[in-house]
XYZ file of C-alpha atoms in Angstrom:
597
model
C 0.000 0.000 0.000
C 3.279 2.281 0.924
C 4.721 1.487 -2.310
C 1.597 2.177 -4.142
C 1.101 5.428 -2.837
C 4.607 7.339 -3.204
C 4.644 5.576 -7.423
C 1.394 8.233 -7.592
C 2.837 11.068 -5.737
C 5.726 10.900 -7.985
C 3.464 10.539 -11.160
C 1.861 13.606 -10.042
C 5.105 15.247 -10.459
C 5.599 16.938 -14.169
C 8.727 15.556 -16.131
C 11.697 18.549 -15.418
C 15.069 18.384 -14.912
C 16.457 16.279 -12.407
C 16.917 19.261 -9.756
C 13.726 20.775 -9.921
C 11.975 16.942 -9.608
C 14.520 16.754 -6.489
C 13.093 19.990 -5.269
C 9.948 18.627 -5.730
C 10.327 15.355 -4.055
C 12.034 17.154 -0.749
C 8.884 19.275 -0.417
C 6.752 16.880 -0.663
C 8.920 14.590 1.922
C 8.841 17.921 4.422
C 5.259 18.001 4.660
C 5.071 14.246 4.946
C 7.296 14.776 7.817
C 5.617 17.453 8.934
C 2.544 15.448 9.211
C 4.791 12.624 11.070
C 3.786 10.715 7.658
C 7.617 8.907 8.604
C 7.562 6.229 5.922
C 6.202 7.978 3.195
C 8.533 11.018 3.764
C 11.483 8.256 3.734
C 10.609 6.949 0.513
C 10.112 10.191 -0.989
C 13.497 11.556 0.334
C 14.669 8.697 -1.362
C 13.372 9.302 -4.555
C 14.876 12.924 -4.339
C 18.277 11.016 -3.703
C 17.893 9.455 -6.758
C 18.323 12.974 -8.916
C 20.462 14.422 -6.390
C 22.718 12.034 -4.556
C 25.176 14.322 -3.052
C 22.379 15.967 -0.742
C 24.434 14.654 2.476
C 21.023 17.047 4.308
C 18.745 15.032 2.677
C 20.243 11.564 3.550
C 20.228 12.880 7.186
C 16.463 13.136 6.895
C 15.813 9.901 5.309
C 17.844 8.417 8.151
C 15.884 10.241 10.515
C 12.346 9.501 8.578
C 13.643 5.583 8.126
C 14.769 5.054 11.714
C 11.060 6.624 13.317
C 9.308 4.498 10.964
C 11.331 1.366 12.229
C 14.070 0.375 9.281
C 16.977 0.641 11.072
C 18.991 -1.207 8.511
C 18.067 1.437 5.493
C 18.132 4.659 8.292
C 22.359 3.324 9.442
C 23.065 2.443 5.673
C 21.914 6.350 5.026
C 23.609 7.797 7.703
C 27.016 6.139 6.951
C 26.666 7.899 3.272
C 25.876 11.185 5.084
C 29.318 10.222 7.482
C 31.422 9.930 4.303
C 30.178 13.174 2.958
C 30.350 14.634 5.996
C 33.187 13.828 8.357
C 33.635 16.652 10.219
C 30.045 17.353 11.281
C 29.587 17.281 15.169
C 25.532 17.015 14.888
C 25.887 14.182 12.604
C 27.802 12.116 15.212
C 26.036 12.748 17.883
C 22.751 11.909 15.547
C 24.716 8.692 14.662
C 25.046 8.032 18.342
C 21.471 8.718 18.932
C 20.886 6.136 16.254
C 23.311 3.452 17.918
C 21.635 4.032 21.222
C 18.073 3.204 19.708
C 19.030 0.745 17.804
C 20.652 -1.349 21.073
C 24.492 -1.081 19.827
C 25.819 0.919 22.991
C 29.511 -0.146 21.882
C 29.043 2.460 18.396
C 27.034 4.350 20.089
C 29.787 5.524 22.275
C 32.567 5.702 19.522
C 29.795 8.306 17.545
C 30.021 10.307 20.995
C 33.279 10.598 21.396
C 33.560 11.566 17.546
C 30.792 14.102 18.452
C 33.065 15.683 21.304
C 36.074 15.136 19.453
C 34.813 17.678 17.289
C 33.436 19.948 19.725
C 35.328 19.203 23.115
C 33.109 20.561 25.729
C 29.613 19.802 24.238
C 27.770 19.034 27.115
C 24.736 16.834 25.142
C 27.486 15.293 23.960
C 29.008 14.173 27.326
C 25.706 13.215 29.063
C 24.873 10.752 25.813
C 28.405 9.420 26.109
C 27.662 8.780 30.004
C 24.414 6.989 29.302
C 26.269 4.590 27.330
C 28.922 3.664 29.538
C 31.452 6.293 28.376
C 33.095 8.176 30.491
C 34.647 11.557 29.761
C 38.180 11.976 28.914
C 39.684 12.653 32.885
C 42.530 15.061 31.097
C 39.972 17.338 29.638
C 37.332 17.140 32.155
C 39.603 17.423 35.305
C 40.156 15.514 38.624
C 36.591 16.013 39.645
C 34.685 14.244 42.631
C 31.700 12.475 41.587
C 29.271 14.658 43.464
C 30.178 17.218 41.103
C 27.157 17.881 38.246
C 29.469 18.820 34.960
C 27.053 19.688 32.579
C 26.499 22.908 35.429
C 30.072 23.589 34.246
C 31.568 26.337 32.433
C 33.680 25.182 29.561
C 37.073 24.017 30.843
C 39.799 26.999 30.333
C 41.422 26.899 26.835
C 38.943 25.326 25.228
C 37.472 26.887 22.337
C 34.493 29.320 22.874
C 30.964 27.671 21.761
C 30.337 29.206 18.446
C 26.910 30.382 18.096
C 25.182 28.498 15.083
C 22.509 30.203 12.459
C 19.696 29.794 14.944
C 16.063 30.239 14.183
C 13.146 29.941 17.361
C 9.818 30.177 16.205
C 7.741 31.098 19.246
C 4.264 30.794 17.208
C 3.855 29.887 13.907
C 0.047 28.187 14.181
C -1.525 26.551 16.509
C -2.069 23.185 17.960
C -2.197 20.553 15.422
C -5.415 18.888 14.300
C -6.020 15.581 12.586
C -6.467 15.726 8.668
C -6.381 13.073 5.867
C -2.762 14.990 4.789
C -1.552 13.563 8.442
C -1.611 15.658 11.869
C -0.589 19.219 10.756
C -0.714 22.174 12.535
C -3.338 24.820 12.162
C -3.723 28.485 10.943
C -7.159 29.919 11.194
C -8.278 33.775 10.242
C -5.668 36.559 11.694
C -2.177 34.865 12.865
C 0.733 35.793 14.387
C 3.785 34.702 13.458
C 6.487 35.314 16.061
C 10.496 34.300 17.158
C 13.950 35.445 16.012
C 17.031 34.344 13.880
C 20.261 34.494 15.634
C 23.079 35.198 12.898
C 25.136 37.330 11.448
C 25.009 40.910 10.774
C 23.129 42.483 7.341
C 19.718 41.192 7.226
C 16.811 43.529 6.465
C 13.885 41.912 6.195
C 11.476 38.854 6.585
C 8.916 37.361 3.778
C 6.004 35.253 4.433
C 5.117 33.023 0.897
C 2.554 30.800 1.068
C 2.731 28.001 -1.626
C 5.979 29.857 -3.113
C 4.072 32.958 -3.640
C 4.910 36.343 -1.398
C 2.029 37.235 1.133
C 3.592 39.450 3.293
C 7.076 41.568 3.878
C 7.942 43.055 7.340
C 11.578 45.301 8.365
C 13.338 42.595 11.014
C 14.119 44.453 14.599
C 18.106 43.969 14.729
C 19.661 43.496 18.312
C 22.856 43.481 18.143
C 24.704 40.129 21.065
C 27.049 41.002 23.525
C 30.666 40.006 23.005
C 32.954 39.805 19.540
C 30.631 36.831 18.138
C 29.345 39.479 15.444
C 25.974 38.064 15.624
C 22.786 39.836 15.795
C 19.451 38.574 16.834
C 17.039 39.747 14.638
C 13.098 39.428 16.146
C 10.157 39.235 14.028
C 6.196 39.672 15.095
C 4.230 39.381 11.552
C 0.654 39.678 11.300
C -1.176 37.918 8.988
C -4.933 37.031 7.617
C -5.029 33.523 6.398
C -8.946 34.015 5.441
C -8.446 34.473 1.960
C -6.518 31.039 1.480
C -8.607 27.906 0.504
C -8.827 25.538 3.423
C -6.510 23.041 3.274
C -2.880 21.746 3.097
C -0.175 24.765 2.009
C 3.593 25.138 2.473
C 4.234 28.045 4.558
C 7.859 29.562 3.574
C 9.712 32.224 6.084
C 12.450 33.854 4.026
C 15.078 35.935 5.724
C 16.524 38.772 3.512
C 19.469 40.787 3.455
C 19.914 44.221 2.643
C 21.093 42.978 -0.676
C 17.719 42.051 -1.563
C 19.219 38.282 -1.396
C 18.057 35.350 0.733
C 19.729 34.492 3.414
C 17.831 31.505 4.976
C 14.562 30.253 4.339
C 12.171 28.181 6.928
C 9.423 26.089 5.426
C 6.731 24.208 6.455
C 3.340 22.002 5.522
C 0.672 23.809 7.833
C -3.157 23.110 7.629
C -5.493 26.229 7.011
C -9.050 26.040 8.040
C -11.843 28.281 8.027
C -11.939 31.045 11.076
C -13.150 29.941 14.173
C -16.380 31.847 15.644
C -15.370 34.382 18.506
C -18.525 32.792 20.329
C -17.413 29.373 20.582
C -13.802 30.119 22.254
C -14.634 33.190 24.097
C -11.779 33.011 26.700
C -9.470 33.049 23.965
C -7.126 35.965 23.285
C -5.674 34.569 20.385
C -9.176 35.448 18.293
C -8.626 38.252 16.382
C -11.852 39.783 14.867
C -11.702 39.942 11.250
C -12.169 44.386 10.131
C -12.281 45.084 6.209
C -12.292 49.027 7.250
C -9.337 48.382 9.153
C -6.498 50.302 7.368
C -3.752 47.572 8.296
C -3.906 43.979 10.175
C -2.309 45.960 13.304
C -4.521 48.220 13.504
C -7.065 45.774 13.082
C -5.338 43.513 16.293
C -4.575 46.632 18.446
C -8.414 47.626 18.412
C -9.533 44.230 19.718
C -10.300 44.822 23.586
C -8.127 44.079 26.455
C -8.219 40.148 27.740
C -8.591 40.020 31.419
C -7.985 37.091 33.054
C -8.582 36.437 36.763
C -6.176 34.033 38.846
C -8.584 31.828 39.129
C -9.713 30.814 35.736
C -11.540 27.835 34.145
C -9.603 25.896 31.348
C -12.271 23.341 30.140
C -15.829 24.638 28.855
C -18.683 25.174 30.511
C -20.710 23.621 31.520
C -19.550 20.388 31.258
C -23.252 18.143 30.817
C -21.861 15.179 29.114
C -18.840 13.568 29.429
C -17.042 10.353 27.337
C -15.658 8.003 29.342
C -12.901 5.817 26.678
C -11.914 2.179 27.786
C -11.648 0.151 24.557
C -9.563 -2.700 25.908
C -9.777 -5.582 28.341
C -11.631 -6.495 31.386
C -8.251 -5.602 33.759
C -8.107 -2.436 32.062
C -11.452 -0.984 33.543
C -11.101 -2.776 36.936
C -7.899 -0.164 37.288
C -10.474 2.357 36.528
C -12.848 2.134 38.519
C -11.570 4.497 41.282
C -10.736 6.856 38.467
C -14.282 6.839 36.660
C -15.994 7.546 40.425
C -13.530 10.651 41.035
C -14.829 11.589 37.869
C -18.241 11.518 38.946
C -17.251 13.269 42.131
C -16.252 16.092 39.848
C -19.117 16.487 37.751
C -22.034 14.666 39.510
C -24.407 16.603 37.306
C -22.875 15.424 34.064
C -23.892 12.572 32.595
C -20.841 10.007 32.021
C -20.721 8.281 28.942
C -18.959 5.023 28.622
C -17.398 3.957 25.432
C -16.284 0.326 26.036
C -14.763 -2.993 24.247
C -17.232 -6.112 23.745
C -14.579 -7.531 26.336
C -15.601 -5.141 29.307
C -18.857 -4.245 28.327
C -21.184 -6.536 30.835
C -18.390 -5.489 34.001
C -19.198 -1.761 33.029
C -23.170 -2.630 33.144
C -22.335 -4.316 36.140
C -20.460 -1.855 37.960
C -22.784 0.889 37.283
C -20.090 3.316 36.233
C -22.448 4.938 33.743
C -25.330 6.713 32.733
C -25.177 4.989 29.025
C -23.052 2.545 27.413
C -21.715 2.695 24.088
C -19.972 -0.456 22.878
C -17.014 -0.490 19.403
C -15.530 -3.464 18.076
C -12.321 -2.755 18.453
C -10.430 -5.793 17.745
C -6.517 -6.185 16.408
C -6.020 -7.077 13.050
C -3.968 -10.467 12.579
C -2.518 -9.228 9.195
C -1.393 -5.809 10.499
C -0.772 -6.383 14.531
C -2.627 -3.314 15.426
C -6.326 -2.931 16.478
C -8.119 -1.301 13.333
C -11.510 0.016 12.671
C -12.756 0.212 8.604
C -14.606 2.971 7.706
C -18.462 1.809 8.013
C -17.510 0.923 11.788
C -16.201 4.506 11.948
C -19.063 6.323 10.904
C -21.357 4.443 12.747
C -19.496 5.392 15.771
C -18.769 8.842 14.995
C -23.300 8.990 14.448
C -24.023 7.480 17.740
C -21.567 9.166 19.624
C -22.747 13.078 17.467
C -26.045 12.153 19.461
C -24.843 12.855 23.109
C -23.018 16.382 22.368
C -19.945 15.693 24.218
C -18.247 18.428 26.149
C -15.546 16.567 27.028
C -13.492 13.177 26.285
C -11.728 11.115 28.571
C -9.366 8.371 27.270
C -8.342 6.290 30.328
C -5.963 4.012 28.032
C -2.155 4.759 28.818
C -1.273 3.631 25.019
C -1.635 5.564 22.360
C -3.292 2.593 20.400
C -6.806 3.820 21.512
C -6.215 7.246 21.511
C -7.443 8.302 18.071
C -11.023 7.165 18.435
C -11.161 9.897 20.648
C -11.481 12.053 17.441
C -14.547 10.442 16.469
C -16.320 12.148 19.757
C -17.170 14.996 18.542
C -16.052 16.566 21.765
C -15.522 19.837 22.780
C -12.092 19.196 25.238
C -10.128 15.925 24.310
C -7.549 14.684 26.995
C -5.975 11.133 27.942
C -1.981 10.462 28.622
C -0.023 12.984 26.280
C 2.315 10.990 23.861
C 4.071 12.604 21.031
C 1.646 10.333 18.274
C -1.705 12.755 19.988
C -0.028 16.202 19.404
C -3.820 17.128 18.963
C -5.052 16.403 22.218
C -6.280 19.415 24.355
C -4.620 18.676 27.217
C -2.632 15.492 28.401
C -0.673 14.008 31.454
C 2.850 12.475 31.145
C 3.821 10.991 34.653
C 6.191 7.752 35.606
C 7.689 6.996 38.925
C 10.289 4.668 38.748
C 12.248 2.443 41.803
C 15.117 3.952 42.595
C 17.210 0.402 42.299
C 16.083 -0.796 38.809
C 14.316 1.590 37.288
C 11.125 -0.301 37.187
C 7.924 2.007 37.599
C 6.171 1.374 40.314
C 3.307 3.263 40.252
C -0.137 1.199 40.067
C -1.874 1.588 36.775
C -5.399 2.782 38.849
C -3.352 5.557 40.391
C -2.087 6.725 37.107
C -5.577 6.723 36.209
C -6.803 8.459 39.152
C -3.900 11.098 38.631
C -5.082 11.995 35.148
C -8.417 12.417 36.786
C -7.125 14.535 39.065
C -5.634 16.746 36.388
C -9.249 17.737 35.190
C -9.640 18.687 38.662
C -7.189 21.413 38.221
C -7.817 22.247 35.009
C -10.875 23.268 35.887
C -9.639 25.177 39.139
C -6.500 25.657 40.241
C -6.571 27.370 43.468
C -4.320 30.379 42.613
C -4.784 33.655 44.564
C -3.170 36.735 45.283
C -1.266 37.588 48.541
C -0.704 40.802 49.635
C 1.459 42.390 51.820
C -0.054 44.618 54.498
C 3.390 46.382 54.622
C 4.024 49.297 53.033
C 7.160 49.812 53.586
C 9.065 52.586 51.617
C 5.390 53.532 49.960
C 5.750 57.613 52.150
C 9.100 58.302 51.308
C 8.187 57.938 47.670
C 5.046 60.167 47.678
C 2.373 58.084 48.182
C 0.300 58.878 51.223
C -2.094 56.098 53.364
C -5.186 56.856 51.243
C -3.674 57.269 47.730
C -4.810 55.276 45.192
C -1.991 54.295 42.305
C -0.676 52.501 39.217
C 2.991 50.906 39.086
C 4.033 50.865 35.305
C 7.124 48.778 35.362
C 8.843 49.366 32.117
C 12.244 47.463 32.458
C 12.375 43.776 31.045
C 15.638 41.348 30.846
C 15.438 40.688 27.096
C 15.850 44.403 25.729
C 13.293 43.296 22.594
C 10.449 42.189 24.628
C 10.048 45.923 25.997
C 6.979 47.229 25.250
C 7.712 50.752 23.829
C 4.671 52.778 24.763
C 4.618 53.219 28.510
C 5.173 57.137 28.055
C 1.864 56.932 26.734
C 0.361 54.852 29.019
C 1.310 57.057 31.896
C -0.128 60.223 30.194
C -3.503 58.369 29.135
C -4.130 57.415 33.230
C -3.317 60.825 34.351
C -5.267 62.410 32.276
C -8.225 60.263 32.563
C -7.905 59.135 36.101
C -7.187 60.087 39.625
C -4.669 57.936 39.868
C -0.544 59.154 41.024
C 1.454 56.834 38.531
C 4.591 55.358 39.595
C 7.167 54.717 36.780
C 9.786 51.784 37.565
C 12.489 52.064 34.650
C 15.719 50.934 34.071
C 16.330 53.085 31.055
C 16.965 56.899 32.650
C 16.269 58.400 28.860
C 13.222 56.549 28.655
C 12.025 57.629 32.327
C 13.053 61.651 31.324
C 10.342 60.904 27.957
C 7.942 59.905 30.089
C 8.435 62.843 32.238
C 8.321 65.353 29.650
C 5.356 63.675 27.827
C 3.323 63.729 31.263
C 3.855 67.257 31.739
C 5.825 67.234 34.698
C 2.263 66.145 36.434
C 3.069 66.303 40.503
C 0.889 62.590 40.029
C 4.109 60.962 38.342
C 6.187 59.045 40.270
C 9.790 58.345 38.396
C 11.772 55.359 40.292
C 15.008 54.725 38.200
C 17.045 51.428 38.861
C 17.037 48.905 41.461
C 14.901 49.641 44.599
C 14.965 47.320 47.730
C 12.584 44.220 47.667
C 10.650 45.424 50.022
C 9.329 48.290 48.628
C 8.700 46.789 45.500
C 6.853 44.056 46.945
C 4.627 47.094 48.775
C 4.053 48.908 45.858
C 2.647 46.032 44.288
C 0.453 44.895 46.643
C -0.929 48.624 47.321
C -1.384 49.586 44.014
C -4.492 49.843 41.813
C -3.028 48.588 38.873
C 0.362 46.528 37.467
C 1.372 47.104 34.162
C 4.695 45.119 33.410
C 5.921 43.825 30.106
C 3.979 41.072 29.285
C 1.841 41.306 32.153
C -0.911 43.133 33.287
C -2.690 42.628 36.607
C -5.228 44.465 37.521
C -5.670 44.369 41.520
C -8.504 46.704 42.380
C -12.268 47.119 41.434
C -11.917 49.692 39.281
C -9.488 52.208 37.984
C -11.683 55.020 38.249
């Protein structure tokens, strides 16, 4: 069936030269392995080999793609290629060693490591892989340490050579969670998107282009910091708006190119994202990442600074409400639910008013009925196929499923299974909030729970499977409320001596941040809009003088403005905040009174 489907994918590809078919062929693998498609993005990164055989990259990627889809023979065969290509390449040996490890050959693994540090002496990833084979670090270049000593804490040993500081890119946002598709689990951009991180390189870029499907959709200026130190590099930050309504749901490669001031490109960044329609405001109200769509607007900015302020109390709700019907998922055996039980009865602690739905095997069904566990039972076939050793379920079975369970208008899905093999019926729910044990094959869950506790001896875990269970329970629990609330400090120590009497009423705008980017660059502003439209005295906390005189000036000198420049005692800063009216920090905003006017 594997076979048969990459022979059309490449038939779909026009006759061309043999770079441009590569080309072709590498996208195509991308978004396969985008969508964690891992065999089908091996074979077509294989095809692409075929044109272009000297891609060392690309036979890095097929060894990655063949080793996660479990041919470890073909994924060492391509790395060894890649090896002879590239003999010099630190990340390659330590991938090689990665790829020993897995594949049970600790004795290569280790040699791969030591190649790996070899070529970058000091790389602590490097040393701790080498460890967890049975390697020990080279006593001359690590030092007559004692063993309580933690060395990847360390500073690089003196002499060695400085860590060079690689063409890094951190993408902070670029869509959302991923969702479940026929194309594979992608991830998902929906109406007005932000797409945010930085590129750590060298100096002379200029700008950053957003093409979808090859074709430019957007150009924004890149905000240049320049790094401490001789390294020469420059971290350039980028926060680009964009409206994905236009585009046709579906599958589309999303391209970041980075420019320089050339005009030439630099680096790109692509990747296979899913588009669907925009979401309505109504059904995610809590959400501050909907952005109302505004066709009068005269720029997406505009359009995202006019939305209103998200307030959030410390005590917030992260499933929906209300919560009427819940699905209860143990598709397995007889043992399985017995483990639940205690788990299913916290849930109906939890929600006594909901009704709990249980969606059972034929092999549990008459214990559920038995047990009482549930307002309704639903019962799926879910048996493993001989041919394919893996429980299956054709499509007829599906979509009678997916009708009967449509009926109940689920608000939220439990999967009690600790495997993943169960996991994806959960998308036939219909559900509102899906959750079970997070595992990197259910990167479209809601919310998930990864916990083991192991003996400290052997390693075994320990933990009873009904307490797992219960603990994943218990996770709803605080999803749904988690207890947070302020504490303040009656003190108010230091709050006379900087003007602010027993009965004044204030705001504390604290305008310094660590990361000199993430300042938000409008607290002059801010200071003159609550003076003039409040009673409030402002106090300024800056650790930019210039930027404290500015907001001087642009107050007016108002006797209401408070200017505190640099460092002030804890103390007083813990007073101020619990006193005050309102916090306004960089990326933060509390508000801590009833009202600000």
């Amino acid at each position: 069936m594997l076979a048969r489907m990459i022979r059309l994918l490449i038939r779909e590809i026009p006759t061309t030269s043999g770079a441009a078919a590569a080309r072709r062929l590498i996208a195509r693998a991308n978004a396969a392995r985008d969508a964690r498609q891992f065999g089908v993005a091996a074979a077509l990164y294989l095809e692409a080999l075929r044109f272009n055989p000297d891609n060392a990259r690309i036979r890095i990627q097929c060894g990655h793609m063949l080793k996660d889809s479990g041919d470890l023979v073909g994924a060492e065969e391509q790395y060894k290629l890649a090896a002879a290509a590239l003999p010099d390449d630190a990340d390659l040996a330590l991938q090689l060693g990665h790829f020993y490890k897995v594949a049970g050959r600790p004795e290569l693994a280790e040699e791969h490591y030591r190649r790996a540090l070899t070529l970058m002496p000091g790389w602590r990833e490097a040393e701790r892989e080498l460890v967890s084979v049975g390697g020990a670090v080279d006593d001359a270049k690590r030092g007559d340490l004692p063993d309580w000593i933690v060395s990847e804490l360390l500073p690089r040993p003196a002499g060695a050579p400085a860590a060079a500081d690689r063409n890094i890119l951190r993408l902070f946002r670029l869509g959302g969670r991923r969702a479940h598709s026929r194309w594979g689990d992608l991830k998902v951009l929906r109406g007005i998107e932000a797409i945010r991180g930085y590129r750590l390189a060298p100096a002379g870029l200029a700008e950053i282009r957003l093409l979808i499907d090859g074709e430019i959709a957007r150009t924004e200026a890149l905000q240049a910091y320049p790094q401490d130190g001789d390294t020469g590099q420059v971290k350039y930050v980028f926060n680009l708006w964009h409206d994905f309504s236009p585009v046709a749901p579906g599958r589309h490669r999303i391209e970041l190119d980075f420019i320089d001031a050339a005009g030439r490109r630099y680096r790109r960044h692509r990747e296979t994202l899913l588009v669907v329609a925009p979401t309505d405001a109504d059904i995610f109200p809590d959400s501050d990442a909907q952005v109302a769509i505004q066709p009068d607007a005269p720029s997406i900015e505009a359009a995202v600074n006019a939305q209103p302020s998200m307030v959030r109390t410390t005590e917030r709700r992260l499933l929906p409400e209300p919560i009427a019907t819940i699905l209860v998922q143990r598709v397995d055996q007889m043992g399985d639910l017995v483990c639940s039980v205690p788990a299913i009865r916290r849930l109906r602690a939890l929600y006594p008013q909901a009704k709990l739905v249980g969606l059972v095997s034929t092999a549990n069904a008459a214990l559920a009925g038995n047990l009482g566990l549930f307002d309704a039972i639903e019962v799926i076939a879910f048996e493993e196929s001989l041919t394919e050793r893996r429980r299956v379920l054709s499509i007829e079975d599906q979509d009678d499923l997916r009708r009967r369970l449509a009926a109940y208008r689920f608000d939220l899905a439990v999967d009690l299974g600790e495997g993943d093999e169960s996991r994806a019926v959960l998308l036939l729910s219909g559900a509102r909030f899906l959750y079970g044990f997070k595992d990197r094959n259910s990167p479209w869950l809601d919310a998930g729970l990864d916990f083991n506790a192991h003996d400290p001896v052997n390693g075994i875990e320990v933990i009873p499977p009904s307490r797992k269970f219960l603990l994943l329970v218990e996770g709803l629990a605080l999803l749904a409320r988690g207890g947070a609330a302020p504490i303040a400090n009656p003190d108010r120590t230091g709050l006379a001596a900087l003007g602010i009497g027993e009965g004044d009423r204030y705001a504390v705008l604290h305008a310094g941040a660590r990361l000199v980017y993430s300042r938000w660059p409008h607290f002059d502003s801010l200071a003159r809009m609550i003076l003039e439209r409040t009673g409030l005295k402002v106090v300024l906390l800056s650790d930019d003088t210039a930027a404290a005189v500015v907001a001087a000036e642009e107050a007016d000198q108002s006797d209401r403005l408070i200017v505190v420049k640099g460092l002030i005692d804890f103390d007083v800063f813990d007073a101020l905040l619990s006193h005050c009216s309102l916090f306004v920090g960089n990326e933060e905003v509390f508000a801590v009174a009833e009202s600000l006017l």
